[in-house]
Amino acid sequence: MDKTIEYYNQNADMFAQGTRLVDFTVVQERFAKMLPVDSRILDFGCGSGRDTKYFLEKGYRVEATDGSSELCKLASVFTGIEVKEMLFQDLDASGKYDGIWACSSILHLPKQKLLPVIQKMCNALKDNGVIYTSFKYSNFEGERNGRYFTDFIEDSFQKIIADISELTIEDCWITSDVRPGRDEEKWLNLLLRKSNIH
């Protein structure tokens, strides 16, 4: 089994408790403002279910997935919807979602696996759909604290998605980690828009 997924299965309770109550409304609202009313959102790697719950409470139609079976169980209870256990590579939808929320989730993919997954995310969006995603802000790639991470800065992310012509970076900003005691950690936040090139 993938070491990163194994980490989340073994530490699911601790991870969920550490992230569930973190106030992430500023970013959630920034994403939601770009979506039509009654949008269908995929929470792609939903972790504790914090963001799924927020979007459900705002009236959006939300589907949630995670690769960790233990986090799926906890997030299902927390959100009241069934969270599907699924690897990022297994996304196979086409033109289904108005928005895909991938908050500090796809950062666990090695760089060579990341581009095909972002392409799958693009395929799963409707025209003019929006992706939110975030990465730790550095040039590091490799194992850190028992999990695999691919970090990015603005230029390196721009390069990786240059091959996906339908996606443009609509917004990009850097934030400090919102968890207590971790504000020295920086994050690259990105909003990507799918244009209707045919």
mmCIF file of C-alpha atoms in Angstrom:
data_model
loop_
_atom_site.group_PDB
_atom_site.id
_atom_site.type_symbol
_atom_site.label_atom_id
_atom_site.label_comp_id
_atom_site.label_asym_id
_atom_site.label_seq_id
_atom_site.Cartn_x
_atom_site.Cartn_y
_atom_site.Cartn_z
ATOM 1 C CA MET A 1 0.000 0.000 0.000
ATOM 2 C CA ASP A 2 1.097 3.562 -0.681
ATOM 3 C CA LYS A 3 3.083 4.845 2.310
ATOM 4 C CA THR A 4 1.224 8.162 2.389
ATOM 5 C CA ILE A 5 -2.191 6.457 2.491
ATOM 6 C CA GLU A 6 -0.885 4.116 5.189
ATOM 7 C CA TYR A 7 0.178 7.190 7.203
ATOM 8 C CA TYR A 8 -3.351 8.625 7.011
ATOM 9 C CA ASN A 9 -4.964 5.302 7.882
ATOM 10 C CA GLN A 10 -2.780 5.004 10.980
ATOM 11 C CA ASN A 11 -3.144 8.650 12.031
ATOM 12 C CA ALA A 12 -6.709 9.340 10.851
ATOM 13 C CA ASP A 13 -8.144 10.408 14.222
ATOM 14 C CA MET A 14 -5.268 12.732 15.033
ATOM 15 C CA PHE A 15 -5.234 14.240 11.536
ATOM 16 C CA ALA A 16 -9.020 14.768 11.460
ATOM 17 C CA GLN A 17 -9.015 16.411 14.876
ATOM 18 C CA GLY A 18 -6.116 18.671 13.856
ATOM 19 C CA THR A 19 -7.788 19.936 10.684
ATOM 20 C CA ARG A 20 -11.555 19.675 11.220
ATOM 21 C CA LEU A 21 -11.978 22.841 13.275
ATOM 22 C CA VAL A 22 -9.460 25.001 11.425
ATOM 23 C CA ASP A 23 -11.173 28.133 10.076
ATOM 24 C CA PHE A 24 -10.686 28.077 6.324
ATOM 25 C CA THR A 25 -13.595 30.307 5.372
ATOM 26 C CA VAL A 26 -11.589 32.996 3.566
ATOM 27 C CA VAL A 27 -10.327 30.494 0.992
ATOM 28 C CA GLN A 28 -13.607 28.556 0.835
ATOM 29 C CA GLU A 29 -15.475 31.784 0.048
ATOM 30 C CA ARG A 30 -12.918 32.854 -2.558
ATOM 31 C CA PHE A 31 -13.561 29.559 -4.385
ATOM 32 C CA ALA A 32 -17.352 29.624 -3.895
ATOM 33 C CA LYS A 33 -17.607 33.160 -5.344
ATOM 34 C CA MET A 34 -16.384 31.796 -8.683
ATOM 35 C CA LEU A 35 -19.133 29.167 -8.883
ATOM 36 C CA PRO A 36 -22.741 29.374 -10.057
ATOM 37 C CA VAL A 37 -25.496 28.876 -7.466
ATOM 38 C CA ASP A 38 -26.363 25.197 -6.908
ATOM 39 C CA SER A 39 -22.986 24.092 -8.268
ATOM 40 C CA ARG A 40 -21.783 20.514 -8.120
ATOM 41 C CA ILE A 41 -18.451 20.303 -6.295
ATOM 42 C CA LEU A 42 -15.990 17.436 -5.976
ATOM 43 C CA ASP A 43 -13.976 17.536 -2.734
ATOM 44 C CA PHE A 44 -10.989 15.625 -4.074
ATOM 45 C CA GLY A 45 -9.027 14.196 -1.168
ATOM 46 C CA CYS A 46 -11.397 15.507 1.486
ATOM 47 C CA GLY A 47 -9.440 14.413 4.581
ATOM 48 C CA SER A 48 -11.492 15.170 7.688
ATOM 49 C CA GLY A 49 -14.487 16.380 5.636
ATOM 50 C CA ARG A 50 -14.207 19.958 6.937
ATOM 51 C CA ASP A 51 -14.628 21.584 3.522
ATOM 52 C CA THR A 52 -17.294 19.143 2.322
ATOM 53 C CA LYS A 53 -19.375 20.072 5.361
ATOM 54 C CA TYR A 54 -18.904 23.784 4.707
ATOM 55 C CA PHE A 55 -19.988 23.517 1.047
ATOM 56 C CA LEU A 56 -22.957 21.298 1.912
ATOM 57 C CA GLU A 57 -24.121 23.850 4.491
ATOM 58 C CA LYS A 58 -23.899 26.561 1.795
ATOM 59 C CA GLY A 59 -26.314 24.572 -0.385
ATOM 60 C CA TYR A 60 -23.893 23.118 -2.916
ATOM 61 C CA ARG A 61 -24.168 19.545 -4.198
ATOM 62 C CA VAL A 62 -20.995 17.898 -2.980
ATOM 63 C CA GLU A 63 -19.285 14.607 -3.717
ATOM 64 C CA ALA A 64 -16.269 13.715 -1.583
ATOM 65 C CA THR A 65 -13.452 11.225 -2.072
ATOM 66 C CA ASP A 66 -10.315 10.232 -0.211
ATOM 67 C CA GLY A 67 -7.657 7.560 -0.663
ATOM 68 C CA SER A 68 -7.594 6.667 3.027
ATOM 69 C CA SER A 69 -10.305 4.219 4.079
ATOM 70 C CA GLU A 70 -10.075 5.427 7.702
ATOM 71 C CA LEU A 71 -10.484 9.089 6.745
ATOM 72 C CA CYS A 72 -13.425 8.138 4.510
ATOM 73 C CA LYS A 73 -15.176 6.603 7.530
ATOM 74 C CA LEU A 74 -14.533 9.624 9.758
ATOM 75 C CA ALA A 75 -15.476 12.143 7.063
ATOM 76 C CA SER A 76 -18.698 10.234 6.236
ATOM 77 C CA VAL A 77 -19.800 10.486 9.867
ATOM 78 C CA PHE A 78 -18.757 14.142 10.129
ATOM 79 C CA THR A 79 -20.434 15.314 6.903
ATOM 80 C CA GLY A 80 -23.463 13.033 6.808
ATOM 81 C CA ILE A 81 -22.755 11.964 3.220
ATOM 82 C CA GLU A 82 -20.996 8.864 1.989
ATOM 83 C CA VAL A 83 -17.356 9.622 1.215
ATOM 84 C CA LYS A 84 -16.014 7.420 -1.571
ATOM 85 C CA GLU A 85 -12.658 5.714 -1.137
ATOM 86 C CA MET A 86 -10.768 6.499 -4.337
ATOM 87 C CA LEU A 87 -7.242 7.177 -5.549
ATOM 88 C CA PHE A 88 -6.665 10.424 -7.467
ATOM 89 C CA GLN A 89 -5.621 8.445 -10.561
ATOM 90 C CA ASP A 90 -9.053 6.750 -10.652
ATOM 91 C CA LEU A 91 -11.037 9.926 -11.365
ATOM 92 C CA ASP A 92 -12.922 9.198 -14.569
ATOM 93 C CA ALA A 93 -15.689 11.805 -14.855
ATOM 94 C CA SER A 94 -16.299 14.036 -17.860
ATOM 95 C CA GLY A 95 -17.902 17.506 -17.761
ATOM 96 C CA LYS A 96 -19.577 16.740 -14.443
ATOM 97 C CA TYR A 97 -18.436 19.333 -11.890
ATOM 98 C CA ASP A 98 -18.628 23.111 -11.649
ATOM 99 C CA GLY A 99 -15.786 23.075 -9.142
ATOM 100 C CA ILE A 100 -13.114 20.713 -7.838
ATOM 101 C CA TRP A 101 -11.671 21.432 -4.411
ATOM 102 C CA ALA A 102 -8.264 19.774 -3.911
ATOM 103 C CA CYS A 103 -7.054 21.413 -0.718
ATOM 104 C CA SER A 104 -3.563 20.159 0.214
ATOM 105 C CA SER A 105 -4.389 16.781 -1.300
ATOM 106 C CA ILE A 106 -2.861 16.208 -4.743
ATOM 107 C CA LEU A 107 0.427 17.538 -3.312
ATOM 108 C CA HIS A 108 1.070 13.943 -2.198
ATOM 109 C CA LEU A 109 1.537 12.800 -5.814
ATOM 110 C CA PRO A 110 5.029 12.554 -7.307
ATOM 111 C CA LYS A 111 5.515 15.157 -10.021
ATOM 112 C CA GLN A 112 5.365 12.640 -12.900
ATOM 113 C CA LYS A 113 1.945 11.416 -11.709
ATOM 114 C CA LEU A 114 0.588 14.881 -11.025
ATOM 115 C CA LEU A 115 0.097 16.146 -14.584
ATOM 116 C CA PRO A 116 -2.117 13.196 -15.679
ATOM 117 C CA VAL A 117 -4.250 13.705 -12.553
ATOM 118 C CA ILE A 118 -4.643 17.452 -13.198
ATOM 119 C CA GLN A 119 -5.677 16.544 -16.771
ATOM 120 C CA LYS A 120 -8.307 14.155 -15.338
ATOM 121 C CA MET A 121 -9.516 16.959 -13.050
ATOM 122 C CA CYS A 122 -9.779 19.277 -16.063
ATOM 123 C CA ASN A 123 -11.742 16.621 -17.986
ATOM 124 C CA ALA A 124 -14.111 16.199 -15.028
ATOM 125 C CA LEU A 125 -14.962 19.925 -15.018
ATOM 126 C CA LYS A 126 -17.690 21.593 -17.017
ATOM 127 C CA ASP A 127 -16.595 24.439 -19.302
ATOM 128 C CA ASN A 128 -15.661 27.485 -17.188
ATOM 129 C CA GLY A 129 -15.331 25.185 -14.157
ATOM 130 C CA VAL A 130 -12.885 26.027 -11.380
ATOM 131 C CA ILE A 131 -10.210 24.058 -9.514
ATOM 132 C CA TYR A 132 -8.823 25.145 -6.151
ATOM 133 C CA THR A 133 -5.625 23.428 -5.103
ATOM 134 C CA SER A 134 -2.750 24.127 -2.746
ATOM 135 C CA PHE A 135 0.835 23.025 -2.263
ATOM 136 C CA LYS A 136 3.555 23.713 0.265
ATOM 137 C CA TYR A 137 5.588 26.659 -1.011
ATOM 138 C CA SER A 138 9.082 25.436 -1.921
ATOM 139 C CA ASN A 139 10.969 23.431 -4.535
ATOM 140 C CA PHE A 140 11.116 20.255 -2.431
ATOM 141 C CA GLU A 141 9.957 16.870 -3.685
ATOM 142 C CA GLY A 142 10.225 13.693 -1.606
ATOM 143 C CA GLU A 143 9.284 12.185 1.726
ATOM 144 C CA ARG A 144 8.587 14.422 4.710
ATOM 145 C CA ASN A 145 7.175 13.207 8.041
ATOM 146 C CA GLY A 146 6.143 9.813 6.691
ATOM 147 C CA ARG A 147 4.366 11.167 3.593
ATOM 148 C CA TYR A 148 5.359 12.053 0.036
ATOM 149 C CA PHE A 149 5.152 15.721 -0.975
ATOM 150 C CA THR A 150 5.604 17.643 -4.203
ATOM 151 C CA ASP A 151 5.999 21.341 -3.435
ATOM 152 C CA PHE A 152 5.725 24.233 -5.872
ATOM 153 C CA ILE A 153 6.452 27.913 -6.272
ATOM 154 C CA GLU A 154 4.611 30.033 -8.856
ATOM 155 C CA ASP A 155 7.018 29.412 -11.773
ATOM 156 C CA SER A 156 7.337 25.668 -11.264
ATOM 157 C CA PHE A 157 3.558 25.201 -11.123
ATOM 158 C CA GLN A 158 3.050 27.354 -14.221
ATOM 159 C CA LYS A 159 5.489 25.071 -16.059
ATOM 160 C CA ILE A 160 3.747 21.857 -15.029
ATOM 161 C CA ILE A 161 0.312 22.939 -16.256
ATOM 162 C CA ALA A 162 1.591 24.604 -19.451
ATOM 163 C CA ASP A 163 0.747 21.383 -21.308
ATOM 164 C CA ILE A 164 -2.941 21.594 -20.375
ATOM 165 C CA SER A 165 -4.158 24.269 -22.766
ATOM 166 C CA GLU A 166 -7.714 24.462 -21.349
ATOM 167 C CA LEU A 167 -6.516 25.457 -17.858
ATOM 168 C CA THR A 168 -5.395 28.932 -16.892
ATOM 169 C CA ILE A 169 -4.265 30.192 -13.497
ATOM 170 C CA GLU A 170 -6.931 32.729 -12.615
ATOM 171 C CA ASP A 171 -5.625 33.547 -9.146
ATOM 172 C CA CYS A 172 -2.605 32.593 -7.092
ATOM 173 C CA TRP A 173 -1.559 33.698 -3.605
ATOM 174 C CA ILE A 174 0.637 32.657 -0.692
ATOM 175 C CA THR A 175 -0.671 32.051 2.815
ATOM 176 C CA SER A 176 0.715 30.921 6.143
ATOM 177 C CA ASP A 177 -0.412 27.589 7.577
ATOM 178 C CA VAL A 178 -3.636 28.132 9.538
ATOM 179 C CA ARG A 179 -2.972 25.385 12.095
ATOM 180 C CA PRO A 180 -1.752 26.527 15.528
ATOM 181 C CA GLY A 181 2.015 26.845 15.825
ATOM 182 C CA ARG A 182 2.637 26.304 12.106
ATOM 183 C CA ASP A 183 2.347 29.834 10.746
ATOM 184 C CA GLU A 184 5.968 29.767 9.534
ATOM 185 C CA GLU A 185 4.924 27.199 6.895
ATOM 186 C CA LYS A 186 3.949 28.825 3.613
ATOM 187 C CA TRP A 187 1.385 27.546 1.104
ATOM 188 C CA LEU A 188 0.841 28.256 -2.593
ATOM 189 C CA ASN A 189 -2.902 28.586 -3.295
ATOM 190 C CA LEU A 190 -4.175 28.364 -6.862
ATOM 191 C CA LEU A 191 -7.493 28.881 -8.620
ATOM 192 C CA LEU A 192 -7.549 27.410 -12.116
ATOM 193 C CA ARG A 193 -10.256 28.022 -14.691
ATOM 194 C CA LYS A 194 -11.198 25.657 -17.527
ATOM 195 C CA SER A 195 -11.889 27.521 -20.742
ATOM 196 C CA ASN A 196 -14.170 26.094 -23.382
ATOM 197 C CA ILE A 197 -11.628 25.553 -26.161
ATOM 198 C CA HIS A 198 -12.979 23.007 -28.663
#
